[in-house]
Amino acid sequence: MKAHNDFQRTRIDSARLLAILMLAGGLFILVFSTVYALSIPALIGLGLTFWGAILNYIQSDDYVRKPLLDRISMQTLITLNRFLYELDFQGTAVYLPPKYFPDPDAVKVYIPQRNGKLPTPEHIEEQDDQLFIQNPKGILFTPPGAEIMKLFEESLGTSFTQIDLSTLTRRLPRVIEDVLELAETVEIKLHNSSIHVQMTAPSLPTLDSKVDSGQPSPNALGPHLIGALACAFAKTTGRPIVIHQQHADPASTTIEVDFRVIDEDSER
Amino acid sequence: MIPLNFWDVSLLITMTTIMLLITTELLSPRYGKISIRINRRRLKTATLAFSLFFLGTVALRVVELIFNT
């Protein structure tokens, strides 16, 4: 593994070196051709300078191979869902907004043992530092998509608590499509108490296609990106969010997800 | 002075723009076996900048033609 990393680094460093040599060589030839008034070397020098500058400018990102990333992320999720099933937490996952926690930026997921009434913010806040909460029995933890949601916020340059849902609907698709390149198209539609998201994302692994036959709960945690969207909606609306329905069409690589915004007053 | 006229530079910019546009469109974000790590956003920015340079030279050419006739 180390040898492979060294080899990769050498190849990448040599690419960087090549770009610098092209730039330096191009500038040298350009100066030389100017001094001796040679037009062909000037053309070559200018071309090398352009390409050297472009190659220097565009080389910077770190990429991880997609199959590797898929396997790491999906296996973690499957294991987490398996744990929840074995521990007998079979309620629907509810993404709670920051008002439930002392930290004004926190978003956590609450999974009750059985579906029932949602605890009050005060009740959750009292047990915020615990994984397992009581009365009603449930589990409270930071969802796998929370870090991706922070990445969304960094890309937008604002906290989701500072913007409203219509602004989020307008700005978030651009971040997912163009800045982070997580999906080719993203469409967010608002209905009365639900949010419909349609994504075309060939690179997004779907839980349905990867889950082993023993996968238990239909309320299991979804892929990281969907979890991140749920966190973003919870933070923006200030209300709990549930992933109501998700449907993946592998043929068209389209994923449709319905998020439901919970009215806490009617739930209790 | 660089021994190149405006149209030589324009031709070079045109060729560079075409190559960049093709590269930007063909580049796969999911192909893992790479030896040069490319920031696709920066590549798009560079392509856009070169395209604007190219369109600028075309505009200059059009202006020149209009004023010469």
XYZ file of C-alpha atoms in Angstrom:
337
model
C 0.000 0.000 0.000
C 2.832 2.351 0.966
C 4.728 1.459 -2.193
C 1.588 2.162 -4.235
C 1.165 5.549 -2.519
C 4.800 6.439 -3.205
C 4.340 5.442 -6.853
C 1.172 7.536 -7.123
C 2.890 10.510 -5.479
C 5.861 10.202 -7.830
C 3.572 10.159 -10.862
C 1.611 13.149 -9.617
C 4.722 15.079 -8.644
C 6.185 14.377 -12.079
C 2.998 15.800 -13.627
C 3.423 18.960 -11.560
C 7.117 19.117 -12.501
C 6.214 18.758 -16.183
C 3.804 21.688 -15.927
C 6.462 23.859 -14.278
C 9.036 22.850 -16.927
C 6.552 23.686 -19.695
C 5.926 27.108 -18.190
C 9.616 27.848 -17.593
C 10.647 26.451 -21.004
C 7.871 28.391 -22.733
C 8.916 31.663 -21.104
C 12.577 31.014 -21.956
C 11.763 30.300 -25.630
C 9.518 33.367 -25.738
C 12.329 35.617 -24.431
C 14.835 33.937 -26.790
C 12.561 34.411 -29.825
C 11.943 38.045 -28.870
C 15.682 38.748 -28.644
C 16.437 37.066 -31.989
C 13.111 38.012 -33.676
C 12.121 34.424 -34.503
C 8.397 33.912 -35.094
C 8.129 30.075 -35.079
C 9.923 29.671 -31.689
C 7.759 32.536 -30.400
C 4.624 30.581 -31.339
C 6.009 27.440 -29.666
C 7.051 29.432 -26.586
C 3.647 31.069 -26.267
C 1.893 27.687 -26.633
C 4.111 26.114 -23.972
C 3.552 29.092 -21.660
C -0.223 28.831 -22.071
C -0.328 25.097 -21.456
C 2.177 25.241 -18.597
C 0.069 27.900 -16.889
C -3.168 25.960 -17.502
C -1.727 22.674 -16.195
C -0.341 24.431 -13.116
C -3.697 26.073 -12.480
C -5.933 23.023 -12.882
C -3.899 20.475 -10.891
C -4.903 20.566 -7.282
C -7.802 18.386 -6.256
C -7.560 15.113 -4.407
C -9.613 12.353 -5.959
C -10.579 9.021 -4.492
C -11.667 6.175 -6.746
C -15.456 5.917 -6.795
C -15.790 2.139 -6.151
C -13.556 2.511 -3.084
C -15.633 5.388 -1.775
C -18.896 3.528 -2.463
C -17.786 0.450 -0.587
C -16.508 2.356 2.439
C -19.593 4.556 2.754
C -22.212 1.908 1.993
C -20.698 -0.743 4.248
C -20.637 1.684 7.170
C -24.274 2.511 6.549
C -25.343 -1.106 6.226
C -23.491 -1.966 9.463
C -25.106 0.976 11.252
C -28.573 -0.078 10.074
C -27.833 -3.635 11.149
C -26.846 -2.426 14.630
C -30.076 -0.458 14.899
C -32.065 -3.515 13.912
C -30.232 -5.788 16.355
C -30.750 -3.259 19.147
C -34.448 -3.252 18.223
C -34.738 0.384 17.212
C -37.299 0.082 14.470
C -38.968 3.466 14.534
C -38.702 6.026 11.769
C -35.508 8.109 11.762
C -36.300 11.755 12.600
C -33.751 14.453 11.777
C -33.941 17.004 14.584
C -33.134 20.724 14.111
C -30.705 22.677 16.350
C -33.451 23.930 18.707
C -33.444 20.450 20.289
C -29.795 20.810 21.341
C -27.624 23.228 23.320
C -25.283 23.589 20.317
C -26.948 26.017 17.845
C -25.356 24.224 14.864
C -26.104 20.638 15.861
C -28.365 18.363 13.835
C -28.948 14.853 15.101
C -31.057 11.917 14.144
C -33.467 10.411 16.634
C -34.671 6.852 16.136
C -37.348 5.674 18.565
C -37.705 2.031 19.483
C -41.266 2.122 18.163
C -43.043 4.902 16.321
C -44.887 7.174 18.660
C -44.995 10.718 19.911
C -41.952 12.874 19.344
C -40.210 13.999 22.570
C -40.136 17.725 23.338
C -37.001 19.835 22.651
C -36.518 20.203 26.424
C -36.647 16.442 26.928
C -34.080 15.812 24.172
C -31.872 18.664 25.421
C -31.746 17.099 28.898
C -30.340 13.880 27.421
C -28.348 15.453 24.590
C -25.012 13.934 25.705
C -26.427 10.399 25.807
C -26.640 7.929 22.960
C -29.648 6.078 24.337
C -32.449 8.225 25.636
C -35.345 7.208 27.844
C -39.087 7.953 28.018
C -39.646 7.174 25.208
C -36.784 4.828 24.456
C -34.755 5.951 21.515
C -31.286 6.468 20.121
C -29.810 9.872 19.370
C -26.681 10.395 17.290
C -25.084 12.560 14.623
C -26.215 11.160 11.252
C -23.699 10.052 8.610
C -24.729 12.914 6.304
C -24.056 15.680 8.853
C -20.517 16.292 7.611
C -21.740 16.568 4.008
C -24.299 19.115 5.195
C -21.422 21.140 6.707
C -19.707 20.943 3.317
C -22.891 22.363 1.735
C -22.822 25.226 4.236
C -19.136 25.929 3.557
C -19.819 25.954 -0.182
C -22.803 28.270 0.231
C -20.839 30.455 2.630
C -23.703 30.586 5.109
C -25.379 28.553 7.805
C -28.685 26.895 6.947
C -30.176 28.575 10.011
C -29.625 31.941 8.301
C -31.629 31.204 5.143
C -35.222 30.250 4.427
C -36.487 27.206 2.579
C -37.151 28.965 -0.739
C -33.570 30.336 -0.786
C -32.267 26.866 -0.008
C -34.375 25.405 -2.831
C -32.821 27.899 -5.215
C -29.187 27.740 -4.094
C -28.594 24.176 -2.920
C -29.019 22.441 -6.328
C -26.220 24.584 -7.775
C -23.887 23.585 -4.926
C -24.641 19.877 -5.401
C -24.411 20.018 -9.198
C -21.610 22.472 -9.927
C -19.524 22.971 -6.812
C -19.419 19.502 -5.262
C -20.446 17.605 -8.421
C -22.373 15.015 -6.426
C -25.260 14.837 -8.909
C -25.887 15.849 -12.496
C -29.283 17.381 -11.863
C -31.082 18.238 -8.651
C -34.631 19.496 -8.420
C -36.217 20.488 -5.127
C -39.968 21.109 -4.998
C -41.909 22.339 -1.997
C -45.381 21.106 -1.181
C -47.482 21.862 1.862
C -45.649 19.844 4.458
C -43.324 17.872 2.266
C -40.233 18.449 0.171
C -39.734 16.451 -3.000
C -36.182 15.990 -4.299
C -35.344 14.449 -7.649
C -31.721 13.772 -8.503
C -29.902 12.271 -11.423
C -26.779 10.921 -9.851
C -24.909 8.071 -11.525
C -22.212 8.237 -8.850
C -24.592 7.973 -5.911
C -24.846 4.433 -4.556
C -28.380 3.538 -3.582
C -29.060 1.630 -0.436
C -31.679 -0.531 -2.139
C -29.218 -2.049 -4.577
C -26.516 -2.762 -2.018
C -28.382 -4.025 0.982
C -28.101 -7.682 1.763
C -31.202 -9.793 2.064
C -31.105 -9.534 5.835
C -31.688 -5.799 5.695
C -34.445 -5.293 8.172
C -36.045 -1.946 8.549
C -37.777 0.066 5.874
C -37.060 3.070 8.078
C -33.307 2.532 7.929
C -30.944 5.437 7.396
C -30.575 6.370 3.744
C -27.425 7.151 1.765
C -25.207 9.950 3.051
C -26.341 12.508 0.500
C -30.008 11.976 1.328
C -29.176 12.185 5.042
C -27.293 15.419 4.351
C -30.340 16.851 2.581
C -32.548 15.847 5.519
C -30.123 17.613 7.903
C -30.142 20.716 5.680
C -33.953 20.816 5.576
C -34.189 20.289 9.353
C -31.762 23.130 9.982
C -33.463 25.507 7.542
C -37.061 24.866 8.560
C -36.223 24.527 12.266
C -38.570 21.551 12.333
C -37.999 17.779 12.468
C -37.694 16.015 9.120
C -38.503 12.447 8.160
C -37.477 10.651 4.989
C -40.972 9.646 3.949
C -40.236 7.783 0.734
C -37.242 7.113 -1.452
C -37.223 5.512 -4.829
C -34.185 4.754 -6.962
C -34.380 3.898 -10.632
C -31.038 2.306 -11.579
C -31.855 2.439 -15.306
C -32.182 6.196 -15.449
C -29.913 6.728 -12.393
C -32.679 8.862 -10.943
C -33.398 9.044 -7.244
C -36.590 10.523 -5.891
C -36.971 11.284 -2.221
C -39.893 12.703 -0.295
C -39.072 14.438 2.967
C -41.873 15.185 5.382
C -41.720 18.242 7.624
C -43.191 17.261 10.991
C -45.640 19.556 12.683
C -44.512 19.094 16.276
C -47.742 20.435 17.827
C -49.924 17.871 16.073
C -47.413 15.075 16.766
C -47.529 15.507 20.524
C 8.753 43.073 -29.220
C 7.463 39.500 -29.583
C 7.783 38.597 -33.276
C 4.116 37.586 -33.522
C 1.210 39.627 -34.755
C -2.236 39.754 -33.255
C -3.621 37.076 -35.605
C -0.868 34.584 -34.732
C -1.805 34.911 -31.066
C -5.485 34.704 -31.991
C -4.881 31.443 -33.863
C -3.027 29.995 -30.859
C -5.840 31.032 -28.514
C -8.393 29.466 -30.878
C -6.567 26.123 -30.924
C -6.057 26.162 -27.156
C -9.755 26.979 -26.625
C -10.904 24.104 -28.855
C -8.625 21.647 -27.020
C -9.792 22.884 -23.626
C -13.465 22.722 -24.600
C -13.088 19.143 -25.840
C -11.106 18.143 -22.724
C -13.675 19.698 -20.393
C -16.513 17.815 -22.068
C -14.733 14.486 -22.349
C -13.124 14.391 -18.923
C -14.746 11.754 -16.760
C -15.112 12.613 -13.091
C -15.435 8.940 -12.236
C -12.381 7.521 -13.941
C -10.004 6.623 -11.174
C -6.791 5.686 -13.010
C -5.323 9.143 -13.288
C -1.806 10.496 -13.220
C -2.764 14.157 -13.188
C -5.261 15.258 -10.560
C -7.475 17.801 -12.214
C -9.721 20.285 -10.520
C -12.656 20.270 -12.938
C -13.978 23.619 -11.740
C -10.652 25.280 -12.472
C -10.515 23.577 -15.851
C -13.966 24.994 -16.635
C -12.827 28.445 -15.507
C -9.718 28.261 -17.709
C -11.842 27.092 -20.648
C -14.291 29.918 -20.117
C -11.456 32.475 -19.915
C -9.889 31.206 -23.138
C -13.292 31.106 -24.858
C -13.810 34.765 -23.910
C -10.337 35.657 -25.262
C -11.220 33.852 -28.470
C -14.575 35.624 -28.787
C -12.764 38.906 -28.108
C -10.429 38.319 -31.035
C -13.403 37.413 -33.240
C -15.160 40.616 -32.182
C -12.018 42.609 -33.014
C -11.895 40.957 -36.421
C -15.544 41.849 -37.067
C -14.948 45.456 -36.004
C -11.900 45.611 -38.237
C -13.905 44.285 -41.221
C -16.725 46.784 -40.616
C -14.364 49.754 -40.442
C -12.351 48.658 -43.479
C -15.367 48.389 -45.762
